[in-house]
mmCIF file of C-alpha atoms and ligand atoms in Angstrom:
data_model
loop_
_atom_site.group_PDB
_atom_site.id
_atom_site.type_symbol
_atom_site.label_atom_id
_atom_site.label_comp_id
_atom_site.label_asym_id
_atom_site.label_seq_id
_atom_site.Cartn_x
_atom_site.Cartn_y
_atom_site.Cartn_z
ATOM 1 C CA UNK A 24 126.429 73.043 110.689
ATOM 2 C CA UNK A 25 122.958 74.684 109.642
ATOM 3 C CA UNK A 26 123.223 78.381 109.470
ATOM 4 C CA UNK A 27 120.067 79.555 111.361
ATOM 5 C CA UNK A 28 118.245 83.324 110.335
ATOM 6 C CA UNK A 29 116.831 84.741 113.574
ATOM 7 C CA UNK A 30 114.775 87.272 114.261
ATOM 8 C CA UNK A 31 113.933 89.497 117.154
ATOM 9 C CA UNK A 32 111.675 87.008 119.471
ATOM 10 C CA UNK A 33 113.723 84.014 118.474
ATOM 11 C CA UNK A 34 112.094 82.709 115.329
ATOM 12 C CA UNK A 35 113.900 81.083 112.667
ATOM 13 C CA UNK A 36 113.435 81.889 109.529
ATOM 14 C CA UNK A 37 113.491 78.891 106.611
ATOM 15 C CA UNK A 38 110.792 79.452 104.670
ATOM 16 C CA UNK A 39 110.912 82.486 101.501
ATOM 17 C CA UNK A 40 108.209 83.132 98.991
ATOM 18 C CA UNK A 41 109.748 85.340 96.105
ATOM 19 C CA UNK A 42 106.938 86.868 94.013
ATOM 20 C CA UNK A 43 107.813 86.688 90.487
ATOM 21 C CA UNK A 44 105.804 89.343 89.318
ATOM 22 C CA UNK A 45 102.468 91.817 89.830
ATOM 23 C CA UNK A 46 100.949 90.848 87.251
ATOM 24 C CA UNK A 47 97.641 88.967 86.585
ATOM 25 C CA UNK A 48 95.446 87.151 84.671
ATOM 26 C CA UNK A 49 92.581 86.321 86.552
ATOM 27 C CA UNK A 50 90.754 89.198 88.714
ATOM 28 C CA UNK A 51 89.941 87.342 91.810
ATOM 29 C CA UNK A 52 87.521 89.700 94.394
ATOM 30 C CA UNK A 53 89.600 89.463 96.997
ATOM 31 C CA UNK A 54 92.914 90.192 96.148
ATOM 32 C CA UNK A 55 93.017 92.209 92.443
ATOM 33 C CA UNK A 56 89.396 92.974 91.483
ATOM 34 C CA UNK A 57 90.064 95.375 89.172
ATOM 35 C CA UNK A 58 93.292 94.639 87.864
ATOM 36 C CA UNK A 59 96.731 95.446 88.560
ATOM 37 C CA UNK A 60 97.989 99.639 88.601
ATOM 38 C CA UNK A 61 100.326 100.279 86.384
ATOM 39 C CA UNK A 62 102.446 97.796 85.464
ATOM 40 C CA UNK A 63 106.154 98.926 86.795
ATOM 41 C CA UNK A 64 109.203 99.624 84.587
ATOM 42 C CA UNK A 65 110.717 96.146 84.154
ATOM 43 C CA UNK A 66 113.405 96.854 85.510
ATOM 44 C CA UNK A 67 112.993 97.910 88.258
ATOM 45 C CA UNK A 68 112.117 94.005 88.446
ATOM 46 C CA UNK A 69 114.237 91.817 89.836
ATOM 47 C CA UNK A 70 115.894 89.470 86.883
ATOM 48 C CA UNK A 71 116.025 86.177 87.041
ATOM 49 C CA UNK A 72 120.169 86.779 88.036
ATOM 50 C CA UNK A 73 119.114 88.839 90.834
ATOM 51 C CA UNK A 74 116.873 86.652 91.794
ATOM 52 C CA UNK A 75 119.111 83.536 92.112
ATOM 53 C CA UNK A 76 121.838 85.676 92.891
ATOM 54 C CA UNK A 77 120.254 86.902 96.648
ATOM 55 C CA UNK A 78 117.785 82.893 96.557
ATOM 56 C CA UNK A 79 121.345 81.237 97.008
ATOM 57 C CA UNK A 80 122.626 83.894 99.660
ATOM 58 C CA UNK A 81 119.154 84.023 101.536
ATOM 59 C CA UNK A 82 119.631 79.367 101.444
ATOM 60 C CA UNK A 83 123.496 80.287 102.718
ATOM 61 C CA UNK A 84 121.738 81.919 105.612
ATOM 62 C CA UNK A 85 119.216 79.288 106.977
ATOM 63 C CA UNK A 86 116.662 79.541 104.201
ATOM 64 C CA UNK A 87 115.586 75.615 103.553
ATOM 65 C CA UNK A 88 111.914 76.411 101.431
ATOM 66 C CA UNK A 89 111.373 78.959 98.697
ATOM 67 C CA UNK A 90 108.091 79.694 97.354
ATOM 68 C CA UNK A 91 107.570 81.129 93.945
ATOM 69 C CA UNK A 92 104.039 83.027 93.713
ATOM 70 C CA UNK A 93 102.823 86.301 92.752
ATOM 71 C CA UNK A 94 100.770 87.914 90.627
ATOM 72 C CA UNK A 95 100.694 85.372 88.670
ATOM 73 C CA UNK A 96 104.031 83.540 88.412
ATOM 74 C CA UNK A 97 103.381 81.600 84.958
ATOM 75 C CA UNK A 98 103.116 85.555 83.818
ATOM 76 C CA UNK A 99 107.193 84.858 83.746
ATOM 77 C CA UNK A 100 108.892 83.870 80.752
ATOM 78 C CA UNK A 101 111.776 83.032 81.947
ATOM 79 C CA UNK A 102 109.750 81.254 85.053
ATOM 80 C CA UNK A 103 111.677 77.544 83.484
ATOM 81 C CA UNK A 104 114.924 79.246 84.326
ATOM 82 C CA UNK A 105 114.179 80.773 87.451
ATOM 83 C CA UNK A 106 112.853 77.199 88.507
ATOM 84 C CA UNK A 107 116.327 75.302 86.534
ATOM 85 C CA UNK A 108 118.854 78.058 88.394
ATOM 86 C CA UNK A 109 116.426 78.171 91.885
ATOM 87 C CA UNK A 110 116.857 73.769 91.769
ATOM 88 C CA UNK A 111 120.709 73.502 91.657
ATOM 89 C CA UNK A 112 120.497 74.968 95.652
ATOM 90 C CA UNK A 113 119.066 72.113 96.626
ATOM 91 C CA UNK A 114 122.372 70.735 96.689
ATOM 92 C CA UNK A 115 123.236 74.164 99.408
ATOM 93 C CA UNK A 116 120.427 73.217 101.936
ATOM 94 C CA UNK A 117 116.894 74.252 100.207
ATOM 95 C CA UNK A 118 115.026 71.554 101.194
ATOM 96 C CA UNK A 119 111.924 72.478 98.800
ATOM 97 C CA UNK A 120 111.244 74.443 95.945
ATOM 98 C CA UNK A 121 106.718 75.096 95.597
ATOM 99 C CA UNK A 122 105.269 77.069 93.642
ATOM 100 C CA UNK A 123 102.084 79.111 93.862
ATOM 101 C CA UNK A 124 99.784 78.914 90.731
ATOM 102 C CA UNK A 125 96.144 80.361 89.209
ATOM 103 C CA UNK A 126 96.644 77.158 87.047
ATOM 104 C CA UNK A 127 95.805 78.812 83.871
ATOM 105 C CA UNK A 128 98.967 77.978 82.479
ATOM 106 C CA UNK A 129 99.452 74.302 83.302
ATOM 107 C CA UNK A 130 97.915 72.418 81.178
ATOM 108 C CA UNK A 131 100.967 72.504 78.294
ATOM 109 C CA UNK A 132 103.224 74.031 81.031
ATOM 110 C CA UNK A 133 103.695 71.493 83.890
ATOM 111 C CA UNK A 134 105.364 69.180 82.227
ATOM 112 C CA UNK A 135 108.098 71.529 82.045
ATOM 113 C CA UNK A 136 108.221 72.778 85.095
ATOM 114 C CA UNK A 137 109.071 69.361 86.186
ATOM 115 C CA UNK A 138 111.077 68.656 83.897
ATOM 116 C CA UNK A 139 113.333 72.325 85.043
ATOM 117 C CA UNK A 140 113.262 70.691 88.939
ATOM 118 C CA UNK A 141 109.546 71.448 90.497
ATOM 119 C CA UNK A 142 108.680 68.782 92.728
ATOM 120 C CA UNK A 143 105.167 69.934 94.095
ATOM 121 C CA UNK A 144 102.610 72.609 93.305
ATOM 122 C CA UNK A 145 100.033 73.996 95.200
ATOM 123 C CA UNK A 146 96.896 75.808 92.249
ATOM 124 C CA UNK A 147 94.126 78.499 93.708
ATOM 125 C CA UNK A 148 90.724 77.405 92.794
ATOM 126 C CA UNK A 149 87.641 79.461 94.390
ATOM 127 C CA UNK A 150 85.538 76.924 93.208
ATOM 128 C CA UNK A 151 84.167 73.526 91.119
ATOM 129 C CA UNK A 152 81.209 75.799 89.827
ATOM 130 C CA UNK A 153 81.604 77.147 86.394
ATOM 131 C CA UNK A 154 79.663 80.396 87.344
ATOM 132 C CA UNK A 155 80.806 80.891 91.039
ATOM 133 C CA UNK A 156 84.366 80.196 90.060
ATOM 134 C CA UNK A 157 83.963 82.735 87.666
ATOM 135 C CA UNK A 158 82.497 85.627 89.950
ATOM 136 C CA UNK A 159 85.584 85.029 92.155
ATOM 137 C CA UNK A 160 88.366 84.756 89.796
ATOM 138 C CA UNK A 161 86.346 87.099 87.253
ATOM 139 C CA UNK A 162 87.287 84.467 84.209
ATOM 140 C CA UNK A 163 85.675 82.033 82.890
ATOM 141 C CA UNK A 164 88.213 79.442 82.689
ATOM 142 C CA UNK A 165 87.345 76.452 85.601
ATOM 143 C CA UNK A 166 87.253 74.044 83.098
ATOM 144 C CA UNK A 167 91.347 74.652 81.907
ATOM 145 C CA UNK A 168 92.342 74.818 85.583
ATOM 146 C CA UNK A 169 91.170 71.254 86.179
ATOM 147 C CA UNK A 170 92.448 70.328 83.331
ATOM 148 C CA UNK A 171 95.811 71.684 84.505
ATOM 149 C CA UNK A 172 95.796 70.051 87.804
ATOM 150 C CA UNK A 173 95.309 66.850 85.817
ATOM 151 C CA UNK A 174 98.362 68.018 84.001
ATOM 152 C CA UNK A 175 100.328 68.677 87.131
ATOM 153 C CA UNK A 176 99.047 65.017 88.105
ATOM 154 C CA UNK A 177 100.084 63.912 84.941
ATOM 155 C CA UNK A 178 104.197 65.468 84.992
ATOM 156 C CA UNK A 179 104.425 63.866 88.065
ATOM 157 C CA UNK A 180 104.239 67.147 89.904
ATOM 158 C CA UNK A 181 103.116 65.968 93.895
ATOM 159 C CA UNK A 182 102.228 66.964 96.075
ATOM 160 C CA UNK A 183 99.724 68.421 94.672
ATOM 161 C CA UNK A 184 97.654 71.370 97.027
ATOM 162 C CA UNK A 185 95.010 73.001 96.012
ATOM 163 C CA UNK A 186 94.177 76.566 97.476
ATOM 164 C CA UNK A 187 90.795 78.152 98.646
ATOM 165 C CA UNK A 188 89.763 81.318 99.708
ATOM 166 C CA UNK A 189 86.613 80.136 101.416
ATOM 167 C CA UNK A 190 84.491 83.627 101.267
ATOM 168 C CA UNK A 191 80.325 84.436 103.041
ATOM 169 C CA UNK A 192 77.410 84.100 100.467
ATOM 170 C CA UNK A 193 80.309 82.913 98.035
ATOM 171 C CA UNK A 194 81.716 79.587 98.260
ATOM 172 C CA UNK A 195 81.373 78.297 101.570
ATOM 173 C CA UNK A 196 78.976 75.559 100.876
ATOM 174 C CA UNK A 197 81.476 73.850 98.638
ATOM 175 C CA UNK A 198 83.446 72.784 101.460
ATOM 176 C CA UNK A 199 82.196 69.892 101.449
ATOM 177 C CA UNK A 200 82.110 69.524 97.691
ATOM 178 C CA UNK A 201 85.849 70.220 97.482
ATOM 179 C CA UNK A 202 86.549 67.742 100.756
ATOM 180 C CA UNK A 203 84.987 65.140 98.337
ATOM 181 C CA UNK A 204 87.204 66.307 95.206
ATOM 182 C CA UNK A 205 90.284 65.628 97.616
ATOM 183 C CA UNK A 206 88.929 61.950 97.988
ATOM 184 C CA UNK A 207 88.275 61.440 94.615
ATOM 185 C CA UNK A 208 92.303 63.134 93.278
ATOM 186 C CA UNK A 209 94.268 62.508 96.730
ATOM 187 C CA UNK A 210 94.849 66.305 96.898
ATOM 188 C CA UNK A 211 95.859 68.326 99.686
ATOM 189 C CA UNK A 212 92.594 70.917 99.362
ATOM 190 C CA UNK A 213 93.996 74.096 101.907
ATOM 191 C CA UNK A 214 90.879 75.838 102.898
ATOM 192 C CA UNK A 215 91.864 79.686 103.398
ATOM 193 C CA UNK A 216 90.558 82.622 105.657
ATOM 194 C CA UNK A 217 89.563 85.645 103.841
ATOM 195 C CA UNK A 218 92.296 88.506 104.928
ATOM 196 C CA UNK A 219 92.533 92.221 104.607
ATOM 197 C CA UNK A 220 94.577 91.864 101.407
ATOM 198 C CA UNK A 221 92.012 92.814 98.834
ATOM 199 C CA UNK A 222 93.199 95.751 96.147
ATOM 200 C CA UNK A 223 90.020 97.064 96.311
ATOM 201 C CA UNK A 224 89.704 97.500 100.081
ATOM 202 C CA UNK A 225 85.905 95.813 100.663
ATOM 203 C CA UNK A 226 87.187 93.426 103.243
ATOM 204 C CA UNK A 227 84.830 92.922 105.978
ATOM 205 C CA UNK A 228 84.923 90.347 109.183
ATOM 206 C CA UNK A 229 81.266 89.766 108.048
ATOM 207 C CA UNK A 230 83.050 87.903 105.081
ATOM 208 C CA UNK A 231 85.182 85.634 107.183
ATOM 209 C CA UNK A 232 83.850 82.172 107.352
ATOM 210 C CA UNK A 233 86.181 80.666 110.272
ATOM 211 C CA UNK A 234 87.936 77.970 110.097
ATOM 212 C CA UNK A 235 86.390 76.392 112.089
ATOM 213 C CA UNK A 236 83.100 76.271 110.478
ATOM 214 C CA UNK A 237 84.772 75.474 107.868
ATOM 215 C CA UNK A 238 86.465 72.540 109.877
ATOM 216 C CA UNK A 239 82.751 72.141 110.896
ATOM 217 C CA UNK A 240 81.124 71.524 107.934
ATOM 218 C CA UNK A 241 83.462 69.361 106.926
ATOM 219 C CA UNK A 242 83.431 66.897 109.684
ATOM 220 C CA UNK A 243 79.494 66.573 109.330
ATOM 221 C CA UNK A 244 79.557 64.527 105.753
ATOM 222 C CA UNK A 245 83.435 62.975 105.845
ATOM 223 C CA UNK A 246 84.557 62.685 109.578
ATOM 224 C CA UNK A 247 87.928 64.009 109.461
ATOM 225 C CA UNK A 248 91.000 63.246 111.943
ATOM 226 C CA UNK A 249 93.674 65.430 113.172
ATOM 227 C CA UNK A 250 97.605 64.774 111.632
ATOM 228 C CA UNK A 251 99.856 63.335 114.265
ATOM 229 C CA UNK A 252 102.427 65.770 112.925
ATOM 230 C CA UNK A 253 104.112 68.682 114.590
ATOM 231 C CA UNK A 254 102.572 71.928 113.555
ATOM 232 C CA UNK A 255 106.110 73.750 113.785
ATOM 233 C CA UNK A 256 105.813 76.913 111.265
ATOM 234 C CA UNK A 257 103.091 74.992 109.078
ATOM 235 C CA UNK A 258 100.072 77.667 108.132
ATOM 236 C CA UNK A 259 98.047 75.579 108.607
ATOM 237 C CA UNK A 260 96.158 73.066 110.871
ATOM 238 C CA UNK A 261 96.141 69.463 108.915
ATOM 239 C CA UNK A 262 93.275 66.697 108.618
ATOM 240 C CA UNK A 263 93.113 62.729 107.465
ATOM 241 C CA UNK A 264 89.357 61.245 106.867
ATOM 242 C CA UNK A 265 88.582 59.551 109.566
ATOM 243 C CA UNK A 266 87.578 56.550 106.912
ATOM 244 C CA UNK A 267 90.987 56.050 105.507
ATOM 245 C CA UNK A 268 89.994 57.642 102.217
ATOM 246 C CA UNK A 269 93.126 59.719 100.255
ATOM 247 C CA UNK A 270 93.683 62.995 100.404
ATOM 248 C CA UNK A 271 94.436 65.650 103.088
ATOM 249 C CA UNK A 272 92.586 68.507 104.836
ATOM 250 C CA UNK A 273 94.297 71.658 105.751
ATOM 251 C CA UNK A 274 92.887 75.310 107.133
ATOM 252 C CA UNK A 275 94.880 78.190 107.778
ATOM 253 C CA UNK A 276 93.173 80.323 109.802
ATOM 254 C CA UNK A 277 94.922 83.321 110.110
ATOM 255 C CA UNK A 278 92.384 85.940 111.270
ATOM 256 C CA UNK A 279 90.281 83.985 113.703
ATOM 257 C CA UNK A 280 93.256 81.611 114.579
ATOM 258 C CA UNK A 281 96.888 83.826 114.306
ATOM 259 C CA UNK A 282 100.038 81.436 113.957
ATOM 260 C CA UNK A 283 102.323 84.224 114.167
ATOM 261 C CA UNK A 284 104.243 82.857 117.574
ATOM 262 C CA UNK A 285 105.476 80.086 115.282
ATOM 263 C CA UNK A 286 106.111 82.559 111.839
ATOM 264 C CA UNK A 287 108.793 81.434 110.086
ATOM 265 C CA UNK A 288 108.514 83.018 106.765
ATOM 266 C CA UNK A 289 109.638 86.883 105.181
ATOM 267 C CA UNK A 290 108.598 87.733 101.880
ATOM 268 C CA UNK A 291 110.751 89.373 98.404
ATOM 269 C CA UNK A 292 108.139 90.736 96.318
ATOM 270 C CA UNK A 293 109.145 91.304 92.603
ATOM 271 C CA UNK A 294 111.185 94.694 92.600
ATOM 272 C CA UNK A 295 112.758 93.493 95.682
ATOM 273 C CA UNK A 296 111.646 95.072 99.073
ATOM 274 C CA UNK A 297 112.271 92.444 101.826
ATOM 275 C CA UNK A 298 108.667 91.969 103.720
ATOM 276 C CA UNK A 299 108.956 90.666 106.957
ATOM 277 C CA UNK A 300 104.968 90.369 107.650
ATOM 278 C CA UNK A 301 102.266 89.818 104.702
ATOM 279 C CA UNK A 302 100.434 92.889 106.909
ATOM 280 C CA UNK A 303 103.856 95.126 107.240
ATOM 281 C CA UNK A 304 103.422 98.558 106.279
ATOM 282 C CA UNK A 305 107.236 98.814 106.013
ATOM 283 C CA UNK A 306 109.024 97.235 102.659
ATOM 284 C CA UNK A 307 112.788 96.818 102.915
ATOM 285 C CA UNK A 308 114.683 97.480 99.386
ATOM 286 C CA UNK A 309 116.388 94.578 98.639
ATOM 287 C CA UNK A 310 117.085 95.629 95.468
ATOM 288 C CA UNK A 311 118.798 98.932 95.900
ATOM 289 C CA UNK A 312 121.439 96.859 98.168
ATOM 290 C CA UNK A 313 122.323 94.652 95.199
ATOM 291 C CA UNK A 314 122.449 96.896 92.884
ATOM 292 C CA UNK A 315 124.854 99.946 94.238
ATOM 293 C CA UNK A 316 127.230 96.967 94.633
ATOM 294 C CA UNK A 317 126.905 96.057 98.072
ATOM 295 C CA UNK A 318 129.591 93.074 98.590
ATOM 296 C CA UNK A 319 128.190 89.509 99.540
ATOM 297 C CA UNK A 320 129.041 90.392 103.158
ATOM 298 C CA UNK A 321 126.959 93.468 103.596
ATOM 299 C CA UNK A 322 123.883 92.109 101.700
ATOM 300 C CA UNK A 323 124.362 89.771 104.181
ATOM 301 C CA UNK A 324 123.974 92.271 107.274
ATOM 302 C CA UNK A 325 121.692 94.078 105.362
ATOM 303 C CA UNK A 326 118.728 90.734 105.683
ATOM 304 C CA UNK A 327 120.189 90.086 109.025
ATOM 305 C CA UNK A 328 119.525 93.950 109.838
ATOM 306 C CA UNK A 329 116.251 93.288 108.523
ATOM 307 C CA UNK A 330 114.841 89.872 109.590
ATOM 308 C CA UNK A 331 115.109 91.791 113.422
ATOM 309 C CA UNK A 332 113.020 93.615 112.496
ATOM 310 C CA UNK A 333 109.926 91.510 111.966
ATOM 311 C CA UNK A 334 106.571 91.863 113.644
ATOM 312 C CA UNK A 335 106.190 90.212 116.396
ATOM 313 C CA UNK A 336 102.350 89.597 114.884
ATOM 314 C CA UNK A 337 99.494 90.649 113.072
ATOM 315 C CA UNK A 338 97.046 93.140 113.918
ATOM 316 C CA UNK A 339 93.988 91.747 112.294
ATOM 317 C CA UNK A 340 92.160 91.901 114.860
ATOM 318 C CA UNK A 341 92.848 94.964 116.726
ATOM 319 C CA UNK A 342 90.602 97.680 116.812
ATOM 320 C CA UNK A 343 93.228 100.537 114.652
ATOM 321 C CA UNK A 344 94.550 97.737 112.559
ATOM 322 C CA UNK A 345 95.656 99.580 108.817
ATOM 323 C CA UNK A 346 96.250 97.164 105.846
ATOM 324 C CA UNK A 347 98.648 97.482 103.880
ATOM 325 C CA UNK A 348 98.994 99.223 100.714
ATOM 326 C CA UNK A 349 99.685 96.468 98.899
ATOM 327 C CA UNK A 350 97.443 94.253 97.563
ATOM 328 C CA UNK A 351 98.052 89.737 98.415
ATOM 329 C CA UNK A 352 99.076 89.521 94.288
ATOM 330 C CA UNK A 353 101.790 92.711 94.782
ATOM 331 C CA UNK A 354 103.224 90.567 97.768
ATOM 332 C CA UNK A 355 102.823 87.684 96.935
ATOM 333 C CA UNK A 356 101.026 84.565 98.464
HETATM 334 N N1 LIG B 410 98.074 83.813 91.663
HETATM 335 C C1 LIG B 410 98.610 83.152 91.983
HETATM 336 C C2 LIG B 410 97.415 82.306 92.592
HETATM 337 O O1 LIG B 410 96.090 82.291 92.539
HETATM 338 O O2 LIG B 410 97.578 80.885 93.190
HETATM 339 C C3 LIG B 410 99.570 82.928 93.342
HETATM 340 C C4 LIG B 410 99.200 84.279 93.841
HETATM 341 S S1 LIG B 410 98.175 84.418 95.140
HETATM 342 C C5 LIG B 410 98.098 86.011 95.798
HETATM 343 C C6 LIG B 410 98.458 82.439 96.563
HETATM 344 C C7 LIG B 410 97.789 82.558 97.081
HETATM 345 O O3 LIG B 410 97.043 83.741 97.192
HETATM 346 C C8 LIG B 410 96.040 82.579 96.318
HETATM 347 O O4 LIG B 410 95.498 80.910 96.808
HETATM 348 C C9 LIG B 410 95.005 83.547 96.581
HETATM 349 O O5 LIG B 410 93.836 82.260 96.720
HETATM 350 C C10 LIG B 410 95.503 83.719 98.007
HETATM 351 N N2 LIG B 410 94.974 85.331 98.272
HETATM 352 C C11 LIG B 410 94.953 86.261 97.300
HETATM 353 N N3 LIG B 410 94.184 87.479 98.310
HETATM 354 C C12 LIG B 410 93.841 86.531 99.701
HETATM 355 C C13 LIG B 410 93.353 87.224 100.552
HETATM 356 N N4 LIG B 410 92.551 88.522 100.112
HETATM 357 N N5 LIG B 410 93.140 86.842 101.458
HETATM 358 C C14 LIG B 410 93.225 85.164 101.643
HETATM 359 N N6 LIG B 410 94.135 84.958 100.845
HETATM 360 C C15 LIG B 410 94.198 84.679 99.294
HETATM 361 FE FE1 LIG B 411 95.207 86.807 90.040
HETATM 362 FE FE2 LIG B 411 95.684 84.659 92.331
HETATM 363 FE FE3 LIG B 411 95.324 87.081 92.805
HETATM 364 FE FE4 LIG B 411 93.637 85.464 91.765
HETATM 365 S S1 LIG B 411 94.826 85.367 93.754
HETATM 366 S S2 LIG B 411 94.574 87.841 91.258
HETATM 367 S S3 LIG B 411 94.851 84.489 90.733
HETATM 368 S S4 LIG B 411 97.667 86.580 92.002
#
């Protein structure tokens, strides 16, 4: 029988997001506009052996999906090794190993990721226009990221998802172009509402383009049909094109249509802290537990205790909401 980690609200925790690094070579204004604060010493970061050790324990407790993220996870030179080690957990109950990347390193390294055992990939692309891409990410590398998508396809990573954070007065007019891109390249678009997780703390509700508006804009040009699948704990509501074209649309409306009631996620930061919600204001140091000689059963007990503290929901829409001090790049999106 599959083990199940449950929180105090009865939610089964099946999905672990592991941030491999806080570092990033992009400066997306909605995430890390001013670059990283001083990099934490390497010894504070989890090594690949530690990531492998705790991941194996998480899988034994019922985690079925691991997503590697960051920061920019491909800035870790040992990412292929990490993927290779974690892919072995597929024989122990892991169903899905995924990676989210800004795509910069993919032209040279997509095949290596596939060979290491990665099945699928999510690549972030906020604009298909060179100027807007540069303005949103701080780097003039749209062509390279598009080449990265092509390389991921070529390597056989499937499916390919494309994440775009939609921000008012920046790229909302492009949502239909992205839908056209999904149709042409047979990829799954994921439109994400802008969340208050930017290190500059400049988020404003006025900047949020609602999932509803995104859906309506696309539907007016390419009529959409909701996918006939149980949403479960998925973050996105998903649609196909009514005319049967390839590709898929998904909308992640964390701000205007929260889905916390079915949340199955916990997160591990690059320095080994468990976060039970994107918006947690407290963290729990798994790193300290494993580095002070805890036995396996003590580690299990610690994880189970932390999961019981998972918050019922986020409070973005409450007047007293306080954004977490760590940005998305630290928490691991
Ligand atoms: N560097 C990789 C990348 O950009 O794909 C992985 C880490 S990034 C933090 C993961 C995802 O979070 C990206 O798709 C990014 O666009 C998204 N993200 C970052 N800050 C966000 C914010 N304030 N609101 C919504 N999504 C955000
Ligand atoms: Fe880097 Fe990803 Fe954050 Fe952009 S969204 S700054 S690529 S971590």
